[in-house]
PDB file of C-alpha atoms in Angstrom:
ATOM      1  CA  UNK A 231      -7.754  13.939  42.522  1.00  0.00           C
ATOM      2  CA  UNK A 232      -8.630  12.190  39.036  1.00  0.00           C
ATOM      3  CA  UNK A 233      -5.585  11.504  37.047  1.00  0.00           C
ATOM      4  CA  UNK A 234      -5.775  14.144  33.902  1.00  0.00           C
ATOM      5  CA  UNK A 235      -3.383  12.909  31.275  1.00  0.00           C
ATOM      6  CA  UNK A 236      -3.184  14.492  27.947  1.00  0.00           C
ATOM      7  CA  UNK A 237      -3.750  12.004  24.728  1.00  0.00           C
ATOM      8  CA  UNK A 238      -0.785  13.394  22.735  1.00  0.00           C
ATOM      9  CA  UNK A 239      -1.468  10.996  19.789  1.00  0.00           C
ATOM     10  CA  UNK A 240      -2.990  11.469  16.567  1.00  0.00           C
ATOM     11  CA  UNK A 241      -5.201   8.632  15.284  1.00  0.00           C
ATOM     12  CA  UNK A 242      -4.246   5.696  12.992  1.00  0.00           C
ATOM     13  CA  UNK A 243      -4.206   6.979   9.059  1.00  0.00           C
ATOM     14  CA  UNK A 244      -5.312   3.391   8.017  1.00  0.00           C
ATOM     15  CA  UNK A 245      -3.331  -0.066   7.281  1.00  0.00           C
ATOM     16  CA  UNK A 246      -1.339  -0.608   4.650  1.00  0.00           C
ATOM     17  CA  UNK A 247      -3.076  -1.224   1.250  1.00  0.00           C
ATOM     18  CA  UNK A 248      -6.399   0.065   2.278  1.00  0.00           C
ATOM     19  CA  UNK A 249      -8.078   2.326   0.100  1.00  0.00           C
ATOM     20  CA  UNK A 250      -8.396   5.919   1.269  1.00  0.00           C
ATOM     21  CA  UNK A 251     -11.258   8.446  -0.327  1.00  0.00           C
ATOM     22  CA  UNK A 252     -13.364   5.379  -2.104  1.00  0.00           C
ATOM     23  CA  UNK A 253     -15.368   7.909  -4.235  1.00  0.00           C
ATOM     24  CA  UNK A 254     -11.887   9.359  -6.021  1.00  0.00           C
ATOM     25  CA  UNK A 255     -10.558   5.317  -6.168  1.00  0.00           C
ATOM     26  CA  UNK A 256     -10.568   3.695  -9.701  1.00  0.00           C
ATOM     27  CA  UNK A 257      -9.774  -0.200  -8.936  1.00  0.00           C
ATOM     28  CA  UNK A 258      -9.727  -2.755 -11.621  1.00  0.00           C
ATOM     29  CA  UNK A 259      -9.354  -6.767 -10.989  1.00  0.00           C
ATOM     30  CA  UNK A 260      -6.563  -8.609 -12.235  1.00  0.00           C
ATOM     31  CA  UNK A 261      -5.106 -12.151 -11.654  1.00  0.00           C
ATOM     32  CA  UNK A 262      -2.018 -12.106 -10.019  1.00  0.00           C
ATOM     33  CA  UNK A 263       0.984 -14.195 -12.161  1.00  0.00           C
ATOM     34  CA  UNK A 264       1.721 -17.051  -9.802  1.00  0.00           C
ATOM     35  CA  UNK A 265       5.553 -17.055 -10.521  1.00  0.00           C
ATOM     36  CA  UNK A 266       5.882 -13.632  -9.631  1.00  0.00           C
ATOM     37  CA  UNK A 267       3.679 -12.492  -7.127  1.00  0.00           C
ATOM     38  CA  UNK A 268       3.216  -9.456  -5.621  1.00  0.00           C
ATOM     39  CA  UNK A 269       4.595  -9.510  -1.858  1.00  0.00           C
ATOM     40  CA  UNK A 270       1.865  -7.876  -0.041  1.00  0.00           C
ATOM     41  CA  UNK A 271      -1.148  -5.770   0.199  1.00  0.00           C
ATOM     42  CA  UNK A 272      -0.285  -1.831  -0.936  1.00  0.00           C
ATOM     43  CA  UNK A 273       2.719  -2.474  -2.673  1.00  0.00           C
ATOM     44  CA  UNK A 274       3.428  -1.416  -6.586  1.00  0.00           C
ATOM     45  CA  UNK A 275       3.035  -4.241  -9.502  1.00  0.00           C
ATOM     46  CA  UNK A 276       3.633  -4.389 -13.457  1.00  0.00           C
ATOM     47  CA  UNK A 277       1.235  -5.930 -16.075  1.00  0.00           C
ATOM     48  CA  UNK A 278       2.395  -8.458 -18.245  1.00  0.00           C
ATOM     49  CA  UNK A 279      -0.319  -9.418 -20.726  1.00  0.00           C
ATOM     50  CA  UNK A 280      -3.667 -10.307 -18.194  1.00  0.00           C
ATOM     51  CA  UNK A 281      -2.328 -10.407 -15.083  1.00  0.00           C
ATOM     52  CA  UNK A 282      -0.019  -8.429 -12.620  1.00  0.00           C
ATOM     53  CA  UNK A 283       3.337  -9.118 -11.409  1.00  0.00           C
ATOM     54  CA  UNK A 284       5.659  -7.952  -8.848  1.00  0.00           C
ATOM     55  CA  UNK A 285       8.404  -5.370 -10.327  1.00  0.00           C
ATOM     56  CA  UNK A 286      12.080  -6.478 -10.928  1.00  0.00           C
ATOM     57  CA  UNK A 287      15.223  -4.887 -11.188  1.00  0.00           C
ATOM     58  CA  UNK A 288      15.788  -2.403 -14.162  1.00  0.00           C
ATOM     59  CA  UNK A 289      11.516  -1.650 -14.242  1.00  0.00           C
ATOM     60  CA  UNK A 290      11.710   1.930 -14.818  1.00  0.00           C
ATOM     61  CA  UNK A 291       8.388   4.084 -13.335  1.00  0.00           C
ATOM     62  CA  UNK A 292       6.380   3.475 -17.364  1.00  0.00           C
ATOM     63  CA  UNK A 293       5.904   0.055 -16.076  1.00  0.00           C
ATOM     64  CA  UNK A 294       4.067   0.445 -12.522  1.00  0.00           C
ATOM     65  CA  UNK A 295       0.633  -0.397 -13.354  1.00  0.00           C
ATOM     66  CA  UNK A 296      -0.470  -0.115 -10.431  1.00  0.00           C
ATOM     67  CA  UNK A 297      -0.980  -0.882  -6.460  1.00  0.00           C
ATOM     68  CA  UNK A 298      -2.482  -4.177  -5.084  1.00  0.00           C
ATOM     69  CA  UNK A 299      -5.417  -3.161  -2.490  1.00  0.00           C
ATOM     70  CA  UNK A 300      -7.379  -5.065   0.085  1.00  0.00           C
ATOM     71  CA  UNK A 301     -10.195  -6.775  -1.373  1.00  0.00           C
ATOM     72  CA  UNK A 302     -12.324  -5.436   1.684  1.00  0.00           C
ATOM     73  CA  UNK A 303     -12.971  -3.283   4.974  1.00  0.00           C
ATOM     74  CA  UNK A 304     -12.415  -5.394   8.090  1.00  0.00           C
ATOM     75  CA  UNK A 305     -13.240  -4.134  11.240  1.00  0.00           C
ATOM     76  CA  UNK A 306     -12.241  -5.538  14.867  1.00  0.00           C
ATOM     77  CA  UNK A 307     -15.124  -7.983  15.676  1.00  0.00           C
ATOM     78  CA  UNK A 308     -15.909 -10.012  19.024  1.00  0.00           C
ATOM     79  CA  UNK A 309     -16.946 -12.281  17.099  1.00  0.00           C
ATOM     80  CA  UNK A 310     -15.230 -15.324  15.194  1.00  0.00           C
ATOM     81  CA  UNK A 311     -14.177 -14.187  11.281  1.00  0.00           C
ATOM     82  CA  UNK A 312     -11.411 -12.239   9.546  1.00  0.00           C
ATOM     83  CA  UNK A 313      -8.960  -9.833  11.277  1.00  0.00           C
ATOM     84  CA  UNK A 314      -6.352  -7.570   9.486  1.00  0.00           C
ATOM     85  CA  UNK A 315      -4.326 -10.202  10.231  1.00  0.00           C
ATOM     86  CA  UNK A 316      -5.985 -12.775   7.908  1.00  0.00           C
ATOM     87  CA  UNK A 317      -5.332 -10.243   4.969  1.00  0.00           C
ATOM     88  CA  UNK A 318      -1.561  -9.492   4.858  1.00  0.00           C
ATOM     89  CA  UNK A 319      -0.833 -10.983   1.780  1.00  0.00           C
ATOM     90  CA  UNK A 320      -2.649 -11.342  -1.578  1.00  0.00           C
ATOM     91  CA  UNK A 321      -3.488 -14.833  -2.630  1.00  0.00           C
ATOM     92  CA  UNK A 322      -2.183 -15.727  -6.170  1.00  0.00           C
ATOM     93  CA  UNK A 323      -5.193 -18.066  -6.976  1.00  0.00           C
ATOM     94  CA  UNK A 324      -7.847 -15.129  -6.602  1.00  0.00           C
ATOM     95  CA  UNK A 325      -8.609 -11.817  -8.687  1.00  0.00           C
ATOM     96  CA  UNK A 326      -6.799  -9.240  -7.047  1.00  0.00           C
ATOM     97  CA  UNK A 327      -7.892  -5.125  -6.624  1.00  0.00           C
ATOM     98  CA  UNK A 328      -5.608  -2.785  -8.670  1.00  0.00           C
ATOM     99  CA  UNK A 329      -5.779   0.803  -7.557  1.00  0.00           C
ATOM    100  CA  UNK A 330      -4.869   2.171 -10.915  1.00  0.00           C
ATOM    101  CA  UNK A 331      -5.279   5.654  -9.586  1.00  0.00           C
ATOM    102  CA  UNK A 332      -6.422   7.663  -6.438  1.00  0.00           C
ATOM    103  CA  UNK A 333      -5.738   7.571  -2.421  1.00  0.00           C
ATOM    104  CA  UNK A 334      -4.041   4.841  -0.725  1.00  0.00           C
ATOM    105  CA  UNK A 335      -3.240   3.996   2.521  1.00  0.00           C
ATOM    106  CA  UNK A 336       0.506   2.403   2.515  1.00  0.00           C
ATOM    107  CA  UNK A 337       3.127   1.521   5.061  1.00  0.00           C
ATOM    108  CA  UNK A 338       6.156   4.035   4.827  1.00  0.00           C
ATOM    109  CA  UNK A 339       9.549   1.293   4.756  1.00  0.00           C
ATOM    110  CA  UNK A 340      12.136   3.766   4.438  1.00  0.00           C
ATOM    111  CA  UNK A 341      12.674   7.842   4.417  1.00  0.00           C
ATOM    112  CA  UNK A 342      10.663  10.383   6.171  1.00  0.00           C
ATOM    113  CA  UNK A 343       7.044  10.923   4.269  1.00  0.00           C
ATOM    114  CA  UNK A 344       5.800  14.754   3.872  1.00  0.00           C
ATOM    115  CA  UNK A 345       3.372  16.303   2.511  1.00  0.00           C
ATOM    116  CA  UNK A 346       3.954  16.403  -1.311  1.00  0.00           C
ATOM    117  CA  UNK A 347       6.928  14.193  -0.976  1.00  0.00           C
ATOM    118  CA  UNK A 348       7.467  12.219  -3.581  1.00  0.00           C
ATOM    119  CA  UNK A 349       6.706   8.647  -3.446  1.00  0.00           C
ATOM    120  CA  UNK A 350       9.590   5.774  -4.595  1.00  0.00           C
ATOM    121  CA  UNK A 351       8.993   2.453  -4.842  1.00  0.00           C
ATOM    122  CA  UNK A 352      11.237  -0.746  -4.416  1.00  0.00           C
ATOM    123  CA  UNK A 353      12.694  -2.910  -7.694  1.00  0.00           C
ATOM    124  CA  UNK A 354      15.572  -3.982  -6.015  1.00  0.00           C
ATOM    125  CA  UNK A 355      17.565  -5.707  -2.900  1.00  0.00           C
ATOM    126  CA  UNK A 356      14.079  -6.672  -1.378  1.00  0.00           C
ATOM    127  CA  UNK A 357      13.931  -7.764   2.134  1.00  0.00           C
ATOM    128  CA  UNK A 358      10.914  -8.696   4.412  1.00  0.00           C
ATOM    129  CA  UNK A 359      11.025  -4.564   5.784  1.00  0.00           C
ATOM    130  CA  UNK A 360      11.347  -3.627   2.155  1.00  0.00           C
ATOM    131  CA  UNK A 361       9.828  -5.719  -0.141  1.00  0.00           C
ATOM    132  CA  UNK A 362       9.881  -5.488  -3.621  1.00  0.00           C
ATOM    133  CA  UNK A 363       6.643  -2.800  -4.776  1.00  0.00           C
ATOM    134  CA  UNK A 364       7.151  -1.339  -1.121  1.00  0.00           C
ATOM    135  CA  UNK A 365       6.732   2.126  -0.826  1.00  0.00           C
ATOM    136  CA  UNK A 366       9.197   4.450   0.399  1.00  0.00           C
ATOM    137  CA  UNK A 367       9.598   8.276   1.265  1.00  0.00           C
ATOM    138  CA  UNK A 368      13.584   8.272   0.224  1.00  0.00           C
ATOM    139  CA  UNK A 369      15.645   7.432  -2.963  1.00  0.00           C
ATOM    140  CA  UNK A 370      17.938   4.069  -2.887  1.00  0.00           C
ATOM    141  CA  UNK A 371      20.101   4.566  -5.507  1.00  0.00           C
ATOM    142  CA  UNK A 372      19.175   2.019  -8.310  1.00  0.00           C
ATOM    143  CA  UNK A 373      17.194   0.383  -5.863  1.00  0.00           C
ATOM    144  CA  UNK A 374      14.125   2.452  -6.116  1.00  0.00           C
ATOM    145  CA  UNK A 375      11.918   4.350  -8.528  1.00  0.00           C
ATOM    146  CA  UNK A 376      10.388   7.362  -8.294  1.00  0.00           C
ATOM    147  CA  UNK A 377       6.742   7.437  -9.295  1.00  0.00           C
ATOM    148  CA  UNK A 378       5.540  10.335 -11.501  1.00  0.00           C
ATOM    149  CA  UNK A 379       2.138  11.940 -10.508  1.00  0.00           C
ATOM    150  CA  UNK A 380       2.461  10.276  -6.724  1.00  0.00           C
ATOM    151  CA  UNK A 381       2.955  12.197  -3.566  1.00  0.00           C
ATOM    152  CA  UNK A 382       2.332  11.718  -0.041  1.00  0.00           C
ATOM    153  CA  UNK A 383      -0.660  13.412   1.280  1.00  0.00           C
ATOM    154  CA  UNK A 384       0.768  14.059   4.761  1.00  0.00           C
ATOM    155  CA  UNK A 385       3.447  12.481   7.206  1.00  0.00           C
ATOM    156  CA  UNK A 386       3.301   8.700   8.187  1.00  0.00           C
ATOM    157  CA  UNK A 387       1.347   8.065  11.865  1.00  0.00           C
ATOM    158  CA  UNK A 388       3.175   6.260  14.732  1.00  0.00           C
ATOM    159  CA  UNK A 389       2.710   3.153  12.470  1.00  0.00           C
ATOM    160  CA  UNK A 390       4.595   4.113   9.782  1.00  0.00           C
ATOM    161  CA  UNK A 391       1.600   4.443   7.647  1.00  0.00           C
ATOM    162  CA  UNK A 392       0.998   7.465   5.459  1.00  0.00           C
ATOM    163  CA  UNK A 393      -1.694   8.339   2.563  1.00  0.00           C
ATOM    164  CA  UNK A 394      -0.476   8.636  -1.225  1.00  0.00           C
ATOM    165  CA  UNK A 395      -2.083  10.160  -3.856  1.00  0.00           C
ATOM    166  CA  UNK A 396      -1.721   8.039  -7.401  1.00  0.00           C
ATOM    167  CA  UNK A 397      -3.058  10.219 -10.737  1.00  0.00           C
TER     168      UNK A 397
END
């Protein structure tokens, strides 16, 4: 007898700092400020003049500009070239993708995302699971801000990755 197993998984939303729903996505190109960069791919930055910065402690929610995206789709190859892996973190010498508002894919660090939860990101006591922009489903005292207009779309997958909806 064949062995029947149930697949009691849902599929992958995405990885974090992909754009989700490309036709609702409005993404502008910025430099990225080389003495404060933005720590990876989905999380939150600030403008300051031209470029974008990573937040800092006492940024309120008026100065999220927006949320550093992947330049491009990557898809596993068997063939030689980029992986996911060669785009974790944005590089501070080339023009970086803003999404300034829509759908994002982005990796839940702390809290339990929901449907119309509201999204807070990280301005303080960053760490390598919570860096600073990171996005969370759960308030950290001073830590954290909540974002106006931004709500989770649905629960995180086994990944910890959940959708977000920026207006």
């Amino acid at each position: 007898m064949p062995n029947r197993m149930a697949i009691n998984k849902s599929l992958p939303i995405g990885f974090n700092g992909q754009v989700a729903r490309t036709s609702f996505a409005l993404i502008e190109s910025k430099f990225m400020s080389s003495a404060a960069p933005v720590a990876a791919y989905g999380c939150a930055c600030k403008l300051d003049g031209d470029v974008i910065k990573a937040l800092a402690s006492g940024d309120t929610a008026a100065a999220v500009y927006g949320f550093v995206v992947r330049p491009q789709v990557v898809q596993a190859s068997a063939f030689p070239g980029p992986t996911m892996d060669d785009f974790v973190a944005p590089d501070a010498k080339q023009p970086q993708s803003v999404l300034v508002k829509g759908y994002m894919n982005a990796k839940v660090n702390a809290g339990t995302a929901a449907a119309g939860g509201q999204v807070y990101v990280r301005i303080a006591s960053g760490t390598d699971a919570k860096p600073i922009g990171g996005v969370e489903a759960a308030a950290d005292g001073s830590n954290t801000i909540a974002l106006n207009g931004a709500m989770f779309v649905g629960a995180a997958d086994e990944y910890g990755v959940a959708e977000i909806r920026i207006l």
